[in-house]
Amino acid sequence: MDGSVRKVVTVRSALVLVNTLEEQVEVRLEKPAVRYEAHSLKIDSGSSLAVPLSYVSADIWVRPIGFWSVGFCNKPIHWRHLLRPGESSDGIRSCTPDGGDVGIYRFCVSVKRENYPASMGKHVQPGHRITFLPPVVLVNLLPYDIEYYLKATEITGKVKAGKQAALFAADVSQDLELGVRIESFARCKELLIAAGSTHYVVRMHLYDSADRRMLLHVRIASRRGGALKVSILAPYWLVNKAGLPLVFKQENVHKEAAGQFEEHEFARSVAPLLFSFASSEAPSMCTMRIGRRQHSDGYLPNWCQPFPLEAGVGVRQLHVKSTNYGQPNWVYNIGIDVRAGRGRYRDTNIVTFAPRYQLDNRSRHKLQFAQRCTLYVQSSVSQLSALPNSSLPFHWPRLDMDPLLCVRSCNIAGCLWSGGFRIDRLESLHVNMRDEQRKSHFLRVEIVIQGPTFFVVFTDASSMPPPFRIDNYSEVAIQFWQTKVDDRLRSWVSQQTSVPYAFDEPTLPPYLTCAVSGGTSATYSMNSFGEGELLCYENLFYIAVSETFTAETGRPSTDHTLAMQLVLDVPQGIAVILACKQSGKRSQLWRMTGGGMLVHEGSSEPRDPRKLTDQSKAGLVLDIDAIAPQPDRYVQLILKKHDERRQRTQTWHFTEDGRLCCPQLPSLYVQVRSGCLRRGADVLLGPAPPAPPHTCRLNSRGIPVEQGISRQKLRPGSGALSVKILADGPTRVLQITDRNQKRAASQPTCDWILVDEHKLLEQDSPTTDGSAPYQPRQDLQVHVLLKHGVAVSLINQFCEELCFISLGDIMCEYTANVKAETLNCSIRDIQVDNQLLGTQVPVMLHMTAAPRTDVHRSLPALSVIVRRVPSQERVNADIYEYLIVDLRPMSLKLDERLLWKLFQFFGMYQSDAELIRMEESDYDAQRALTAATSIANKRYYFGMMRLDIRQLKLSVFTSGKLAPDLRAIKHLTGVPLIRFEDADIELDPFERGHQFETSQFLLDAVVKHYTEELKSQAANILGSVDFLGNPLGLFNDITEGISGLISEGKVGGLFKNVAHGVSNSTAKFTGSLSDTLGKVSMDDQHQALRENIRSHSGTSGEHLTAGLMGLGVGVFGGLTSVITQPIQGASRDGFEGLFTGLGKGIVGMVTKPAVGLLDMASGAAHAVSRTSRSTSKYSYQRVRPPRSCVGPGSLLQCYSAGQAEDQQFLYSLNNNVYSERLIAYEQIHSQRKTHCIISSEKIYFLRGNRQNKDIVLVVHLSELQRCQHLAVRAHNGETTNYIVLTKKA
C-alpha cells in the first residue's frame, strides 16, 4: 500500500534475478531459437530485477561491470531443471579477463524454485529466484584491521575492523589455505579450508614477536550457490576501563598473555586486548596484576586470585606490596563484567575491567574527594579533584580503614570536609558541607550500579527539597545538632525561622538533639513521626517600674528624667531596692509560683524547669519588714523564707491597671515614695492616696507613676515548647511551637524548596499581585465494581492466540479532595491461560490453592493502595504518602514455546542483522545512569513503599523441538532453560521509606532486589528439577501427609501423599532420562511422535495409555530403524547420507526400545501420581477454549465459543495436526444429521449428531477442481439440494 492508502498491485514475471555482489552486473538474455536476438539488463549491487515475460525462456549470461574488465560467464545459467517447490541448485561461474591486470572473476549462482505455482505439470513455467553471490566473504569480527592472504595465490587484501571483504578470485572448488596478520601478531599458521566445506568452527594459531600463541576462532558457513562465509573472531575481548595499567595471563602459565609488551606496564591500553586460553594443560581461568611502572621501585605487584571468563559480574582485589618496611601496601578493587557480544558478535565474550567506584561530578563546584582516614594527609593520591561535568575512577587508599568517602567544595572559601558516607550500596542522600562560618551547603549524592561499578553522582541540591527542615515557631532561639557529632557542628535557628538541614554524619543514627538556652535539651528520631519530648526553660521576669519603660515594647521611656529602666533588686542582704536593669542578673530576676508567691531567683538554687519545686525547699520570697501590715503606714519590702502563717503578705497579684498588691490586702500597693524614682530607693508597701494631689504625676492608666509596677520577661514565651516530627512531602520537619501559642503552626510552609533560613511569618503575608486566592477543589469519590472482571487476549501476527488474561471481580475506589488523592484497587482472581494448541500446561499463571486454615484465603489476589498528596507546581515531583502492593501466593508455569513466542510478540530480542559498536556498552551505561540521576527528570517521593509477593510456585516446561524462528530467538537471547516443577520461591518484600528518586532509580532498585532474592532461591530450584526426580516435591508431599496425620488423624492422607510423592519423582526422573536418551537416536520424526503422544495425556488413564503407546512406538521404531534411516539419508544426501542413515539406524535399534520402556514407566508413574493426588492440589483449567482465529476471509474474527469447540473437534479428527486451520463448520441436512467441516486443507463430511466422528467423505482441497450447488425438483414438487464436488483426474 502506498501513502494514499491505495493498494498497489505489481505484475511481473516469476523469474527474479538478485544481485548480492559488490559490483553492478550486466545480464544478457539470449533466446535459444533466435541466436542473435538478445536483451541486456543492468542490476545494481543489492538489487533485484524480474526478467521480462518475453525473455523468461532465454539463456542467462552474467558479467560484472565497472572495475572488472571481463567477459560474460563461461556457461549460461539454467533453471528449467528445478520442478518441485523448494528445490534448489548451486553452481559457480567464472569470467575471464578481456585484458589488463585483472584476474579471473568468479561468482556463485543459487537457483531456487519458489512455492508458486504449486504444480508444474508437463509445461515448465518460471517460478524461480536466481541469486548471484561472491564465492568467499571474509568477515572481520575483531577490533583491529586484519591483512589476509591465500597461500600459493596472489589474493591478498585488508579488512577494517567490523567490515567484510569479498574474495572474487577465490576458487571454492579447490582447497584454500587462509592466513591473516593483525597488529602485534605478524606470524600465523595457515588454515586449510577444504572444498565443499559446510558449517564448522576451527582455531587459527597466531604468534606475536615474543612467540606467544593466541588462538582465533574461524567460523566457516556454507551459503547458497556453494559460496563460503568466513568469519574471524576472538573468543575474548579484554576491555580495560579501570584507569590503571593491567596485565593479564592464563592461570598457571608463566608468560603473560600474547599481545602485551612493555608499554602495557606503563599505561592502560585503549584498544581491547584479544585473549584466548592458549594452553590446554592449564586451567581455563584468567588472572591479572597492576603494571610494574604504576608505582615506584619500592613496590611489587602481585597476581590476583584467578577468575573464570563466564557471563556475570565479579570483583577482584589487586595487591601491590611494599618492599620497604613501614609503608602500607596498595590495594585496588577492580570490577569484572563478562557478557556475550550482541548481533554477529555473539560468539565473542566481552570482558570489561572497570573501577569498582567511579565519581561523577555533575555539580557547578570543583570538588575534592578523600577517604575519611586520609583527610589530613597532603597527597595527590589520597585526595582527588574533579572539575564540573567530569568523572574519575576512585580506589580506596587504605582498605584496612573504614571505607567512608568525604567531599568538599573548592569554590567555597574555607569549606570543611563533609562527613563520611558509604558508596557501596544503592542510595541517595544529601551531603552537608560547612564553610568557615559553619554555614551549611548541600550536595545531592546518588549511588547507582551499572555492571560491576558503583557510580557516585554529585549534583547541585539547590533545586531539590532538603531532607530535613527545622521550623521554629516559638519565641526563643533553638540550638540543634546531630547527636554524637562534634560541638563545632552545632547550629542555631532563630525564633519564627525555618532552616534546612542535612545530617553532618550520614553514617550516624538519624537523631537530632535540640536545646534551648537556659533550659533543657532532648533528642528526637527523625524517622519517628509524632509528638516528641517537651523543651522547657525558666521563664523568669523582672519586676519593673512601668514608667521607666514603654508599656508595649519594653524599650526605655522617652522622658529622660525617668528613662533609667528601674527594676526591683536585692543586691545585698534582704532589702528590696530600685536598680537599673542588667540583663541576666540573677538578683533582679523573679518567678511566680502557682500559689502566687514571688520567689527571688538570686537566693534560690538552679533547678530543672521540667520538674516542680517543693515550696518548702524554695528560696526566699517577697515579704514586708513587719509582723503585720498597717493600713495607714508604709512598710519596707524584704526577702523572707516561705511561711504558711505569712500567706497574707507572701501572696502577690499583678492587677489589671498595672499595679502589684497582696490579694488579701486590696488597699495596699507596692510603690516608691513620691519623687524618689531613682537608683537605690526603697520599695514599700503602703496605701494609695485617696485623691492624688495636683503635683502627683499620673500614667496613661490614671494611677501615680510611683505605683506603676509590671512584669518584664527575661525570655519570651511560656517556657514550654512542643516538638513534633512530621512530613512535608519528601522533607521531614522538626516543628517547634510554644504550648500557649494561639497561632496554629501545623500548616506546611508554602515554599518547601529552602536554600537558606527565612522568616516563617513572611509565609502568611497576603499576595501582592492581586491574584485571586486559591479555591480548593470539591471532593470527588468514584467507585468502580466489575463483578465479572475483564479479559485480554493476546494474538500475534501469525493469527495465533498466545494468552488469555482473565481478571475477575475488580473493585476500585478513588477519593480526591483538597488534601490528598487515594486509590484502593483490588482484583479477586487472576488467571493467565496458555492458549497455544498442543501445549503441556494450559494455565500459565493462577493463584496457589490455599489450605482451609490459611487466614489469607479470603484476601484478593492483588491489592494496590496508594495515597498521593498535592505538590507545588514549580517542583517536578509527585508526592505519595504510601504505596502498598500485595500479591497473594501465585503459581507460574512457563512453557518454553510460549515464552519465546511472547519474546517474539513484544520484540524482546535482537535480530542477527543488528551490529554493535565498540562503545555500545558505554552508551547503555551512560544512558541508564543519566535516566537514574538527572535532576531534570521527574522524581517520586514515597513515605512508604511496600511490594509484597509472598510466595511463588515456579515451574518451567521445556520443549523437545522448537520452530526455526523460535530456536533463533532462543539462541539470540542466550537464556538456558531447565525443566523443573513447583519450586517454592519465598521472596522477601521490597520495603523502602522516605524515597525521593527518579522512576528509573526506583525500577532499578526493585529489579536488583528481586534478582538477588531469586538468586538466593537457587537451592529450591535445583531441588525441584526433573532430572533429579524433584526431591523437594517428594519431601513436601511427605511433610504434608505427616502434618495431616498429626493435626487431623488422616492415615489415608499420609499414604496418598507418600504415594503421590514417590510416583511423581519416579515419573519425572524416568521422563528426563527418556528425553535425554531419545536425543541420542538422532531421529526427529520419532521424537516428534513421542511429543505428540505425551502432549495429549491429562487423566490417569490417558497417561497410562500414552505410556503403552510410547512402548509400542519405541519397539516398532527400533525394529524398523535400520531400514528407514538409510532410506531417508540416501534420499536427502545421496550416497553419503546412506552411510549416515545406517549409523543412525544401528543406534536407534538399541536406544528406541529403551526409550519406549522408560516412556511406559513414566506413564505408569504419572498415572499413579494423578490417582493419588491430594484433594488440596486443585487442577486448574482454561477459562475458555483457544480461539479460532482465522475465519472464511482469512481475517481475525470475534471470539465464538462454538467455533472454538469446532476447532477442537477438527484436531480430534486429524490427529492434532495444528497446521490445519478451521474455516467453517456447517450443518448440511438437519433431518439426516449431516455436517460439513471446511478447513484450510480438507473438507470433512460427517453423519450423526454434532461432534460425532462418523466420517462419510474427506476431500483434499488440492484434489478439488470445482464445487457447485445443484437443486433437483421431484415429481411431487419437492426440491432436493445437492452439493456437487468435482475432483481432479
Coordinates of N, CA and C in Angstrom, one line a residue, residues 5 162 165 347-348 421 473 507 543 557 791 877 883 907 915 932 958 1060 1090 1124 1152 1195:
V5 N -3.0 5.3 0.9 CA -3.8 4.1 1.3 C -4.5 3.5 0.1
G162 N 35.3 -4.8 11.9 CA 33.9 -4.8 11.8 C 33.4 -4.8 10.4
A165 N 35.0 -8.3 3.4 CA 35.5 -8.2 2.0 C 35.2 -9.5 1.2
D347 N 29.4 -14.7 19.5 CA 30.3 -15.7 19.8 C 31.6 -15.2 20.5
T348 N 31.6 -13.9 20.7 CA 32.8 -13.3 21.4 C 32.3 -12.8 22.8
F421 N 30.6 9.0 54.2 CA 29.4 8.2 53.8 C 29.8 7.0 52.9
Y473 N 8.6 27.8 65.5 CA 7.5 28.8 65.6 C 7.5 29.4 67.0
T507 N 26.5 8.4 58.4 CA 26.5 7.1 58.9 C 26.0 6.9 60.3
I543 N 10.7 42.6 87.9 CA 9.6 43.5 88.4 C 10.0 44.9 88.2
S557 N 11.7 54.7 78.3 CA 10.8 55.8 78.1 C 11.6 57.0 77.4
A791 N -11.1 -9.2 30.5 CA -10.2 -10.3 30.0 C -9.5 -9.7 28.7
A877 N 7.8 16.9 40.7 CA 7.8 15.7 41.6 C 6.4 15.3 41.9
L883 N 2.6 3.6 49.2 CA 2.2 2.7 48.0 C 2.4 1.3 48.5
G907 N 8.8 -8.2 20.9 CA 10.1 -7.7 20.3 C 11.2 -7.7 21.3
L915 N 24.1 -4.9 14.2 CA 25.6 -4.8 14.6 C 25.7 -4.0 15.8
A932 N 18.7 7.7 35.7 CA 18.5 7.4 37.1 C 18.9 8.6 37.9
T958 N 10.2 -27.4 29.4 CA 11.0 -27.3 28.1 C 10.3 -28.0 27.0
H1060 N 1.9 -40.3 46.1 CA 2.0 -39.2 45.1 C 3.4 -38.7 45.0
R1090 N 6.7 -39.0 19.8 CA 6.7 -39.1 21.2 C 6.1 -37.9 21.9
T1124 N 14.6 -47.7 7.7 CA 14.0 -46.4 7.4 C 15.1 -45.3 7.4
K1152 N 15.9 -46.7 20.9 CA 14.4 -46.5 20.8 C 13.6 -47.5 21.7
L1195 N -9.5 -13.5 7.9 CA -9.4 -12.3 8.8 C -9.7 -12.7 10.2

